[in-house]
PDB file of N, CA and C in Angstrom:
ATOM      1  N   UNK A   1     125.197  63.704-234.504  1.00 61.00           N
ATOM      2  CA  UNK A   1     124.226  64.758-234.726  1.00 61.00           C
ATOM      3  C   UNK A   1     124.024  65.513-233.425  1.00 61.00           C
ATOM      4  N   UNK A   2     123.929  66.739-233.380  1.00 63.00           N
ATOM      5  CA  UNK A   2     123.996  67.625-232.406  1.00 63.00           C
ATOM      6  C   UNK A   2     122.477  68.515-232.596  1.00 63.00           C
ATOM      7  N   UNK A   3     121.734  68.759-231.289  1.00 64.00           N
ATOM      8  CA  UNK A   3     120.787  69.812-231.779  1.00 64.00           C
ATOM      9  C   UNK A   3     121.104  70.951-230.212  1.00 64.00           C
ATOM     10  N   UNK A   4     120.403  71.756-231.046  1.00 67.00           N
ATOM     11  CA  UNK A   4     120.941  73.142-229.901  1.00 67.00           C
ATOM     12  C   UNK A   4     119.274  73.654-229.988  1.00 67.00           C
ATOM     13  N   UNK A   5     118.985  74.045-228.605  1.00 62.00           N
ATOM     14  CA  UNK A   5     118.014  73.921-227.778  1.00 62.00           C
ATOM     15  C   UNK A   5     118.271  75.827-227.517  1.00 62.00           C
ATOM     16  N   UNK A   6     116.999  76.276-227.772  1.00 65.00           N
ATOM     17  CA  UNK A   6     116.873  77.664-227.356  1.00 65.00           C
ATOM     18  C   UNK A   6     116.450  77.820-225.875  1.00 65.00           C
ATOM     19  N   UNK A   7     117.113  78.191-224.996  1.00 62.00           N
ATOM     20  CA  UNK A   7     116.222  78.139-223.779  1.00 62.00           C
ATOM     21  C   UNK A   7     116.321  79.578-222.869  1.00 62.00           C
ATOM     22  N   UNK A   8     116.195  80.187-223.887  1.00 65.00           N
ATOM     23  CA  UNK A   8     115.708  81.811-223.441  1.00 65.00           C
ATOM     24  C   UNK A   8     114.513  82.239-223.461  1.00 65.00           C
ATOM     25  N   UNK A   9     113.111  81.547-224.155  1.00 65.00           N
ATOM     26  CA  UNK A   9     112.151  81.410-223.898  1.00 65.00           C
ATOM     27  C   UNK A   9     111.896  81.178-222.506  1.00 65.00           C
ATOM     28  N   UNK A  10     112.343  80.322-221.527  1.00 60.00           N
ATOM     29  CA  UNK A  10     111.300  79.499-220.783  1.00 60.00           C
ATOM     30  C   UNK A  10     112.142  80.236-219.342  1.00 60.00           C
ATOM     31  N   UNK A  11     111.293  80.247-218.531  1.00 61.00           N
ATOM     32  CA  UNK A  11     111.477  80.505-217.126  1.00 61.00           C
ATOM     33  C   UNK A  11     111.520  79.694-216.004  1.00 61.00           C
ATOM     34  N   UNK A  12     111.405  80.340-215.025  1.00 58.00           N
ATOM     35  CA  UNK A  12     111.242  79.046-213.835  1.00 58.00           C
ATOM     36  C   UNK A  12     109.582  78.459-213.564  1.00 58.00           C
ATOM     37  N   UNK A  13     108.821  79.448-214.399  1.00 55.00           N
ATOM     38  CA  UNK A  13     107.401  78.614-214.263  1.00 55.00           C
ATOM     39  C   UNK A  13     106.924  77.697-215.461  1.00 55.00           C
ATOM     40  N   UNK A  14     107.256  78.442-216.883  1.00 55.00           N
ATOM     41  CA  UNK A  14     106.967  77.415-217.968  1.00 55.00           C
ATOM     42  C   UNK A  14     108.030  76.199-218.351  1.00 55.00           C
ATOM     43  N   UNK A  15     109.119  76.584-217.719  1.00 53.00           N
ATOM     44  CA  UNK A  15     110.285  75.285-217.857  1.00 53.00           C
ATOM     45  C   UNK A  15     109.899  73.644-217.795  1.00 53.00           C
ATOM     46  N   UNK A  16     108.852  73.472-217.219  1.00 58.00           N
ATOM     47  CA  UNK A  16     108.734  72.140-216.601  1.00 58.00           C
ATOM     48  C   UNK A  16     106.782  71.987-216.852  1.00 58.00           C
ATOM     49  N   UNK A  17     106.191  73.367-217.839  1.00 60.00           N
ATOM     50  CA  UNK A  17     104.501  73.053-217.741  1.00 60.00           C
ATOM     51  C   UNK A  17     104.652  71.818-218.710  1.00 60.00           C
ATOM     52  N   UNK A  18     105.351  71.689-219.420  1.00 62.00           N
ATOM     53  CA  UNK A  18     104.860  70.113-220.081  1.00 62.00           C
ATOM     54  C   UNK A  18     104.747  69.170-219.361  1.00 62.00           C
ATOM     55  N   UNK A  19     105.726  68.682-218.480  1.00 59.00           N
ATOM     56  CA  UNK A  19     106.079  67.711-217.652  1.00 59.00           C
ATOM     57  C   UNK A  19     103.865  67.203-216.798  1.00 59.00           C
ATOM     58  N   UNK A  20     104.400  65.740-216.460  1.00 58.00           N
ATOM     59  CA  UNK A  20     103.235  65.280-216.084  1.00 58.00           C
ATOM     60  C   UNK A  20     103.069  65.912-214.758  1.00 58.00           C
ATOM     61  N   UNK A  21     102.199  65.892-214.335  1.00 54.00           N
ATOM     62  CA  UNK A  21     101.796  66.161-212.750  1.00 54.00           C
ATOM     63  C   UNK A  21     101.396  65.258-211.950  1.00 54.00           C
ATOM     64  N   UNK A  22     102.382  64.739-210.962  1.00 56.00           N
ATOM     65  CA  UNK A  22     101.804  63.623-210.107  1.00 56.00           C
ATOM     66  C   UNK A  22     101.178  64.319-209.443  1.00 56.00           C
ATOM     67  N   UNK A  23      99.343  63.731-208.373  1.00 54.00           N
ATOM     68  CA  UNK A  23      99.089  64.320-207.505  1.00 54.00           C
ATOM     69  C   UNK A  23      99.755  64.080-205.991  1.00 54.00           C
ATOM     70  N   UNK A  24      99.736  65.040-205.170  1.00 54.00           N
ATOM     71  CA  UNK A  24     100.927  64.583-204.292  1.00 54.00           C
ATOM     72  C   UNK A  24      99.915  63.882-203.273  1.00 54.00           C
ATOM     73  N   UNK A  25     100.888  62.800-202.951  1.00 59.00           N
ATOM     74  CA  UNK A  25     100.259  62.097-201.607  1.00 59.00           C
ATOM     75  C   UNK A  25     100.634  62.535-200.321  1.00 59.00           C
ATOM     76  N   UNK A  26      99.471  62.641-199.291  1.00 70.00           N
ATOM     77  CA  UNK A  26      99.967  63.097-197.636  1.00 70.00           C
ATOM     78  C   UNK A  26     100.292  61.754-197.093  1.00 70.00           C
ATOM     79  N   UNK A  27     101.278  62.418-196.435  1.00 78.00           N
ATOM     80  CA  UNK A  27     101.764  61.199-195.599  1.00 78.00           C
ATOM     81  C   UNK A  27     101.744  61.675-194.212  1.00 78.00           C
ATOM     82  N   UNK A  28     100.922  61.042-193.282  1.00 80.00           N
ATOM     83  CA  UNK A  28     101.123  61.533-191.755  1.00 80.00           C
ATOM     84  C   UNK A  28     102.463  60.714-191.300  1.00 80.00           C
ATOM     85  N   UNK A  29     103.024  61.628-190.216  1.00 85.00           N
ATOM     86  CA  UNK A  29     104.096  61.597-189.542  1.00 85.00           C
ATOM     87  C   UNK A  29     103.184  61.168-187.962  1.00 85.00           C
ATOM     88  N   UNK A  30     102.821  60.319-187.332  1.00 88.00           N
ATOM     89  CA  UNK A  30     101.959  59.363-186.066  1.00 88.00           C
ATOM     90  C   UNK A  30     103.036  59.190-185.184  1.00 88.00           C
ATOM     91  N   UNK A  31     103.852  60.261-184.399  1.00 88.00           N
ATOM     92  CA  UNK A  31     104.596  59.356-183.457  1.00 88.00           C
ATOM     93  C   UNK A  31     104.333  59.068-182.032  1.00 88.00           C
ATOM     94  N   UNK A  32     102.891  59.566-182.115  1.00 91.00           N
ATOM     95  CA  UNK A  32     102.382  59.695-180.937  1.00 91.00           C
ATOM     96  C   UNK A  32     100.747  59.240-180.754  1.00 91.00           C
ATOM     97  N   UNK A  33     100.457  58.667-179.639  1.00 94.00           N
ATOM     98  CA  UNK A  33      99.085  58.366-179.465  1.00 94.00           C
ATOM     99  C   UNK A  33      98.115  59.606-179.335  1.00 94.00           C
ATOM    100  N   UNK A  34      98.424  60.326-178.724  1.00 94.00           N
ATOM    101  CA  UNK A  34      97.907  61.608-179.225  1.00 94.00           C
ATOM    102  C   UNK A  34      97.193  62.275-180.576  1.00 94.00           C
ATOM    103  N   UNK A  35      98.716  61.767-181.433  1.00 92.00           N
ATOM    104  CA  UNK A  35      98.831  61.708-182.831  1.00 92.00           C
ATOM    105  C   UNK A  35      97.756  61.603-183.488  1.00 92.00           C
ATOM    106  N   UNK A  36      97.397  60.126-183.101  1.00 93.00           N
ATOM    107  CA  UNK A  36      97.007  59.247-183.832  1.00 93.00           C
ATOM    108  C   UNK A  36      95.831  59.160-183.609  1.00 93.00           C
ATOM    109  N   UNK A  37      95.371  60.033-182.411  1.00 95.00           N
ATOM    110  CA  UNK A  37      93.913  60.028-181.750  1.00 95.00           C
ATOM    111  C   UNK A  37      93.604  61.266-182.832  1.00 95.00           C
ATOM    112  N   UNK A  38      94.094  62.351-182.972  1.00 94.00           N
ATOM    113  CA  UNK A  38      93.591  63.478-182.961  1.00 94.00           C
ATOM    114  C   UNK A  38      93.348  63.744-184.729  1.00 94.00           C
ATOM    115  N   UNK A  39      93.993  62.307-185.516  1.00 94.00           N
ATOM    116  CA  UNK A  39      93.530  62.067-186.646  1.00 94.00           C
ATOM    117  C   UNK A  39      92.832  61.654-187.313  1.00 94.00           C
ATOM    118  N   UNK A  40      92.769  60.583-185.904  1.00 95.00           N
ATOM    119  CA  UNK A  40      91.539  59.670-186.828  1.00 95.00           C
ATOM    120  C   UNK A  40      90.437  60.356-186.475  1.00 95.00           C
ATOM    121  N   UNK A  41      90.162  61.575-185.402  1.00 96.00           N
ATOM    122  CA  UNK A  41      88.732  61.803-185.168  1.00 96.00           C
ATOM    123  C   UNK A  41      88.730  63.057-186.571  1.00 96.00           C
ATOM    124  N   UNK A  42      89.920  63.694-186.786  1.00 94.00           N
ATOM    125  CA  UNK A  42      89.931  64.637-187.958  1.00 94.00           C
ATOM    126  C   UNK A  42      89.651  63.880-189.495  1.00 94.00           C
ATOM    127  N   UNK A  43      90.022  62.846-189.687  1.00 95.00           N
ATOM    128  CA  UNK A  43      89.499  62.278-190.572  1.00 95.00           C
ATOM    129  C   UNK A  43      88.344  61.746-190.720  1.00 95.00           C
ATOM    130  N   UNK A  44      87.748  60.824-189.849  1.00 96.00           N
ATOM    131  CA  UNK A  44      86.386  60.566-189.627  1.00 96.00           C
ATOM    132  C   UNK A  44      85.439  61.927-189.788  1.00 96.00           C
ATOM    133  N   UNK A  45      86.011  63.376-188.998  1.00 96.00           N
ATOM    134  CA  UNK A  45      84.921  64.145-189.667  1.00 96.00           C
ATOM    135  C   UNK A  45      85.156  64.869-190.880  1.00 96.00           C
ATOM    136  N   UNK A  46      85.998  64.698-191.215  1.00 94.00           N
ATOM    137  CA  UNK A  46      86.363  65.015-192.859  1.00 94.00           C
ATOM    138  C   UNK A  46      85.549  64.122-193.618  1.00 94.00           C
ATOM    139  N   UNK A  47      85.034  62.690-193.091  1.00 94.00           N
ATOM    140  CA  UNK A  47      84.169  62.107-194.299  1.00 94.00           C
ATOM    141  C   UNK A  47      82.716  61.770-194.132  1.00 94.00           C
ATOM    142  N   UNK A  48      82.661  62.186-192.302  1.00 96.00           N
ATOM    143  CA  UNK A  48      81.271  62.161-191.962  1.00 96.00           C
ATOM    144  C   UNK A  48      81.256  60.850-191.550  1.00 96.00           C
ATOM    145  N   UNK A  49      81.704  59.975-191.243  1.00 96.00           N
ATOM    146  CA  UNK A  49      81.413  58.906-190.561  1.00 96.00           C
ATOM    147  C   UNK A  49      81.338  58.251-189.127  1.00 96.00           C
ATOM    148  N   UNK A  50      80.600  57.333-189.066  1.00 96.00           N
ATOM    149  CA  UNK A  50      80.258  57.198-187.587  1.00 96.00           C
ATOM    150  C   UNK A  50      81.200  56.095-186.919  1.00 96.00           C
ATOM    151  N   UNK A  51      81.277  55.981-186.277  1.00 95.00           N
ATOM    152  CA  UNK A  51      82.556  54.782-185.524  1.00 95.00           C
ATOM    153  C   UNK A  51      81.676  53.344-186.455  1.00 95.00           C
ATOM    154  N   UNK A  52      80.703  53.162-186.096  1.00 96.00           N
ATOM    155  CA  UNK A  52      80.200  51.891-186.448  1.00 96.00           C
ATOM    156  C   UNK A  52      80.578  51.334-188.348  1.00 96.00           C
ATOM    157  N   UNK A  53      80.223  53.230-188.421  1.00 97.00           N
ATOM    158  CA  UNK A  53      80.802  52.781-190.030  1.00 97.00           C
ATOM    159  C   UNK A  53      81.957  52.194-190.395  1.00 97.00           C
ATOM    160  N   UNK A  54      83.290  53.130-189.688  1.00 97.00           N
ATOM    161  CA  UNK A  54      83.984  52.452-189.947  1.00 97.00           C
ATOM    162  C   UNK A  54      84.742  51.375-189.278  1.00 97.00           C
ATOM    163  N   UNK A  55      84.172  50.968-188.112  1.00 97.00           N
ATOM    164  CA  UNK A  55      84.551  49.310-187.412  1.00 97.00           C
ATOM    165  C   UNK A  55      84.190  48.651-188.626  1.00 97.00           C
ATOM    166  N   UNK A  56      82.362  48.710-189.326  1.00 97.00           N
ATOM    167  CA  UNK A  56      82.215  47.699-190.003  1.00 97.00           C
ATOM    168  C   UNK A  56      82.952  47.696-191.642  1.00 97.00           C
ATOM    169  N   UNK A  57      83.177  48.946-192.192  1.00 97.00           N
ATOM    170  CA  UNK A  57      83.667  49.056-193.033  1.00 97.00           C
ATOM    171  C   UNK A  57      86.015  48.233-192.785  1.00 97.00           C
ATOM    172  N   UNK A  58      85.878  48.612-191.931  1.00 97.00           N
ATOM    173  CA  UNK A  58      87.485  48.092-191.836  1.00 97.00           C
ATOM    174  C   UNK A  58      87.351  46.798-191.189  1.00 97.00           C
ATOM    175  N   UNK A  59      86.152  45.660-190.826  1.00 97.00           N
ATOM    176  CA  UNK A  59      86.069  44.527-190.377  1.00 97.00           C
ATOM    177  C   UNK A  59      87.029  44.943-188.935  1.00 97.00           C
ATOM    178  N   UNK A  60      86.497  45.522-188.245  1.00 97.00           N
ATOM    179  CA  UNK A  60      87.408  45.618-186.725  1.00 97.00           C
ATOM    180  C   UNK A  60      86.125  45.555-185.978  1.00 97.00           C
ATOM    181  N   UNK A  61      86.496  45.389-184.280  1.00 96.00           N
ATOM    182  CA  UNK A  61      85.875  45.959-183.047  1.00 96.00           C
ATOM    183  C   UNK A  61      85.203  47.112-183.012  1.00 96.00           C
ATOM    184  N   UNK A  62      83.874  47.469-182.610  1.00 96.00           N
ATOM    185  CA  UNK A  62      84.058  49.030-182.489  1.00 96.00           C
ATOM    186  C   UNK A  62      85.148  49.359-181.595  1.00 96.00           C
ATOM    187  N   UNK A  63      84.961  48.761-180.588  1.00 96.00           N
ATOM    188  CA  UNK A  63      86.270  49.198-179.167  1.00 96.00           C
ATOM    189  C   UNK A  63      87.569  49.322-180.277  1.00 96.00           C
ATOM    190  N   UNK A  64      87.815  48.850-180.841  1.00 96.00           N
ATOM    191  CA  UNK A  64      89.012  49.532-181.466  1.00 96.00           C
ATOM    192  C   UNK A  64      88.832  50.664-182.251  1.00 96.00           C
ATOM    193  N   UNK A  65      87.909  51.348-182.830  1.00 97.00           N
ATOM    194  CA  UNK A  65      88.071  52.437-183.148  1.00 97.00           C
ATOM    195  C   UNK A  65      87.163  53.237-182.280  1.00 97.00           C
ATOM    196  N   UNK A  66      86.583  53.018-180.996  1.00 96.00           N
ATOM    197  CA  UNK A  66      86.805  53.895-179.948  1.00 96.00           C
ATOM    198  C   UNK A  66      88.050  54.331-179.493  1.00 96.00           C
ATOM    199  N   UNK A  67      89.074  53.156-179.428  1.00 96.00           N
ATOM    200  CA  UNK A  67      90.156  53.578-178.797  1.00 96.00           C
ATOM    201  C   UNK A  67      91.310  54.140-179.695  1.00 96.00           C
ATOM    202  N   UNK A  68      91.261  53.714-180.862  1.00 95.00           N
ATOM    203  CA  UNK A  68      92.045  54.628-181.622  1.00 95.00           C
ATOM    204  C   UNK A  68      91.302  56.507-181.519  1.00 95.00           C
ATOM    205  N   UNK A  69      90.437  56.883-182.100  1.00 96.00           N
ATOM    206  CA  UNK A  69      89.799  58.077-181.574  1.00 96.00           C
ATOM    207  C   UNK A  69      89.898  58.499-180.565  1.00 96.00           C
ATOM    208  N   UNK A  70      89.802  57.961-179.263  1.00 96.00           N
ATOM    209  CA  UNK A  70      90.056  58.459-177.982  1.00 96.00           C
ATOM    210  C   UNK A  70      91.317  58.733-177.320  1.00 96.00           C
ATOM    211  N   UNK A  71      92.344  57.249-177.160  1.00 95.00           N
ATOM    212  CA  UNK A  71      93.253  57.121-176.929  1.00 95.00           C
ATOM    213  C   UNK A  71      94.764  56.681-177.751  1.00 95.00           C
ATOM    214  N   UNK A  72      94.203  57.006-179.253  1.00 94.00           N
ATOM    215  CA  UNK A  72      95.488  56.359-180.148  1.00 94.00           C
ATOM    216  C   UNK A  72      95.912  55.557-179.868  1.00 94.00           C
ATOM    217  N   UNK A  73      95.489  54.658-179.201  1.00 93.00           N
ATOM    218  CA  UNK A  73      95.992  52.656-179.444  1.00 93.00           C
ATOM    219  C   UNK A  73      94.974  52.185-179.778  1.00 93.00           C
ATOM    220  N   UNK A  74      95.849  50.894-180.464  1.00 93.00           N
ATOM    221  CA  UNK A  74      95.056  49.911-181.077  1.00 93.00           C
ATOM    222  C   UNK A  74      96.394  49.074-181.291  1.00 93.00           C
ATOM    223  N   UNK A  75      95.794  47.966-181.833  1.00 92.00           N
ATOM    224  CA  UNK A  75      97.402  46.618-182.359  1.00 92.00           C
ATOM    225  C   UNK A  75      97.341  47.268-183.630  1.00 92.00           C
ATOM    226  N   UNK A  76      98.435  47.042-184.408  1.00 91.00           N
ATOM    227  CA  UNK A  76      98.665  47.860-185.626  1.00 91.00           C
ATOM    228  C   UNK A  76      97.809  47.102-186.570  1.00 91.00           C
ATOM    229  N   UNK A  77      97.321  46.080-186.468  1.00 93.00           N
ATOM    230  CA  UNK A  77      96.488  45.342-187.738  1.00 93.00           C
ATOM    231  C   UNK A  77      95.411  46.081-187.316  1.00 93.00           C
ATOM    232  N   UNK A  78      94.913  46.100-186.699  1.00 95.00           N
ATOM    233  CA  UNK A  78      93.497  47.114-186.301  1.00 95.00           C
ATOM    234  C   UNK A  78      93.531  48.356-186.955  1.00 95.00           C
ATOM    235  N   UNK A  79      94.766  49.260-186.914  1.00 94.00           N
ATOM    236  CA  UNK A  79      94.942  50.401-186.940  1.00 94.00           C
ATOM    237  C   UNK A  79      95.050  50.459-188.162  1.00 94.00           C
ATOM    238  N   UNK A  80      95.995  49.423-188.984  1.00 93.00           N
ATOM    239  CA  UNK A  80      96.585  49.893-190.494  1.00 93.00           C
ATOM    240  C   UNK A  80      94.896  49.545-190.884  1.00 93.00           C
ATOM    241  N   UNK A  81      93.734  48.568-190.538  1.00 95.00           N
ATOM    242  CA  UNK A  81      92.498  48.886-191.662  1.00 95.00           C
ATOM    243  C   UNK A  81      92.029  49.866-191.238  1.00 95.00           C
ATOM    244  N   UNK A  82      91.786  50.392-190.236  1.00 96.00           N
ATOM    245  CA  UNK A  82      91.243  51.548-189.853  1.00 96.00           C
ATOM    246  C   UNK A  82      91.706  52.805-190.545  1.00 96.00           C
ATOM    247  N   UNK A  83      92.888  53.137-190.541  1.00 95.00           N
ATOM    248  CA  UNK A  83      93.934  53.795-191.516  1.00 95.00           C
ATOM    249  C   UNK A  83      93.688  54.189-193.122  1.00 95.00           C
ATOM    250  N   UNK A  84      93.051  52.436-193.284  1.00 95.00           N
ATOM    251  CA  UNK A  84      93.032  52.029-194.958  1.00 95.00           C
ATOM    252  C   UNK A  84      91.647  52.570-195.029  1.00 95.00           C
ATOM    253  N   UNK A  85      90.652  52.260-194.425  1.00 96.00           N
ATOM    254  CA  UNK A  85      89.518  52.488-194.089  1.00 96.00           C
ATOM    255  C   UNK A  85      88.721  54.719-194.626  1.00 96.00           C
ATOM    256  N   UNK A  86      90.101  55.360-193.619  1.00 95.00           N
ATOM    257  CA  UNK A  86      90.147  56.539-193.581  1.00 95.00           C
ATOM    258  C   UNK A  86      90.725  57.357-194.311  1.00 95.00           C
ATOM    259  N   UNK A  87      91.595  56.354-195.543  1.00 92.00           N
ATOM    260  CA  UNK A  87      92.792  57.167-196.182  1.00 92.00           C
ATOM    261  C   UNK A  87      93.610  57.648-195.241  1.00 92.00           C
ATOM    262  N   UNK A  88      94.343  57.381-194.302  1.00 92.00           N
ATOM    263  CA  UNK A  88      95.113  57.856-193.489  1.00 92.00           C
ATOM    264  C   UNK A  88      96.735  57.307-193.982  1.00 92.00           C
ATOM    265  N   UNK A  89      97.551  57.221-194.694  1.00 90.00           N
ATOM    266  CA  UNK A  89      98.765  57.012-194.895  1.00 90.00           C
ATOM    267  C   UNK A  89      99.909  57.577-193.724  1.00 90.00           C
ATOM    268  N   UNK A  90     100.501  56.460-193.316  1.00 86.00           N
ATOM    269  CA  UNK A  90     101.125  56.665-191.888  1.00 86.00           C
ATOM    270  C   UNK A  90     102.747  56.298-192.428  1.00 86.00           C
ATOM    271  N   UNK A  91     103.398  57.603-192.058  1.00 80.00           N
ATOM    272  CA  UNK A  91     104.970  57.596-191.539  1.00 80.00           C
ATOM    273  C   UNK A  91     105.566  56.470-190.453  1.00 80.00           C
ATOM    274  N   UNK A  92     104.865  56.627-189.834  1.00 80.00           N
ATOM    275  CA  UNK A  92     105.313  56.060-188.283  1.00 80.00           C
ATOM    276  C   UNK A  92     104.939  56.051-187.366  1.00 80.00           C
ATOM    277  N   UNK A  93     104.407  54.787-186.486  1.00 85.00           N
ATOM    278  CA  UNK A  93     103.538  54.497-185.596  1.00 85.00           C
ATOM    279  C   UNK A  93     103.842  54.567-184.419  1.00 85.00           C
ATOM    280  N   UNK A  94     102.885  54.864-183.333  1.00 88.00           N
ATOM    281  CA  UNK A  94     103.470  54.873-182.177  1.00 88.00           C
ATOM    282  C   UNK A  94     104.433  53.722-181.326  1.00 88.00           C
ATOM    283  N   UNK A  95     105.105  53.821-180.717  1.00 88.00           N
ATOM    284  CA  UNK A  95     105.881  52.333-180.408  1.00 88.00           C
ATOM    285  C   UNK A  95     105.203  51.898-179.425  1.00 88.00           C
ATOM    286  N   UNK A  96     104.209  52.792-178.406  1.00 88.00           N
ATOM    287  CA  UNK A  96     103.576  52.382-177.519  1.00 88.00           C
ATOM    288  C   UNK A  96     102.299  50.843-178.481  1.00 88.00           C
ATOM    289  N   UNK A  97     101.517  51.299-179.344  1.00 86.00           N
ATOM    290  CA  UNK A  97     101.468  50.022-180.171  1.00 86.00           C
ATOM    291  C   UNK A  97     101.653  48.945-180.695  1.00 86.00           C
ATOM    292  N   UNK A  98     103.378  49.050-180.532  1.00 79.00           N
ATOM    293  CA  UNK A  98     103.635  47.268-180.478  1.00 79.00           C
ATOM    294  C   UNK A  98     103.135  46.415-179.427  1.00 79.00           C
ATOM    295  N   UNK A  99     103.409  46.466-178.049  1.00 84.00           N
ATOM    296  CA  UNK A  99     103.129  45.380-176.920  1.00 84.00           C
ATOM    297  C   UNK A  99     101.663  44.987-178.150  1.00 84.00           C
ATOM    298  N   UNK A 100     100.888  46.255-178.031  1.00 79.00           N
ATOM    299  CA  UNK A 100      99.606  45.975-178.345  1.00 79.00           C
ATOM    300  C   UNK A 100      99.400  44.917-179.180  1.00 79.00           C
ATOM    301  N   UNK A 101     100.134  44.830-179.998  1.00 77.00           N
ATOM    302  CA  UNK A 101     100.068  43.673-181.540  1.00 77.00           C
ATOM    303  C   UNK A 101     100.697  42.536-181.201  1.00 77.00           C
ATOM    304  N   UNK A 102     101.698  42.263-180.016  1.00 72.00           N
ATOM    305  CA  UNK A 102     102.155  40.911-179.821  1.00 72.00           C
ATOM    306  C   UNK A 102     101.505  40.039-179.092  1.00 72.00           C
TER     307      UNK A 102
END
């Protein structure tokens, strides 16, 4: 059985309106402490929160999310709740961060 499909109707915008819509996820690209400073203070004021909030909300140090905010280090377990904490989805971390975690 064969069916034949009219597709002179549809264009490059209604071609695909049925189709589901994933919402898209951001993914930061962190290859730098810099990076990683200049996000987390952009995210923190994207949600209004205070360092304390989220030390206690991500079970960390405050000093670690002083120093992520200030100086983009931290050991990466610090960083990935802090991260989780902020919605921050990370590409790739600084390498200066490993010593930090061993």
């Amino acid at each position: 059985m064969h069916t034949t499909l009219d597709l002179s109707q549809y264009n490059d915008v209604t071609a695909y309106a049925d189709a589901v819509h994933r919402s898209e996820v951001h993914v930061d690209y962190l290859p730098t402490p810099q990076a990683v400073a200049h996000r987390v203070r952009e995210a923190m004021d994207d949600r209004h929160l205070s360092m304390e909030q989220v030390a206690k909300e991500a079970h960390v140090s405050i000093q670690a999310v002083y120093s992520l905010r200030d100086s983009g280090l931290s050991s990466l377990r610090e960083a990935r709740r802090v991260f989780a904490v902020l919605d921050i989805r990370v590409h790739a971390y600084p390498v200066e961060m490993v010593p930090l975690s061993l």
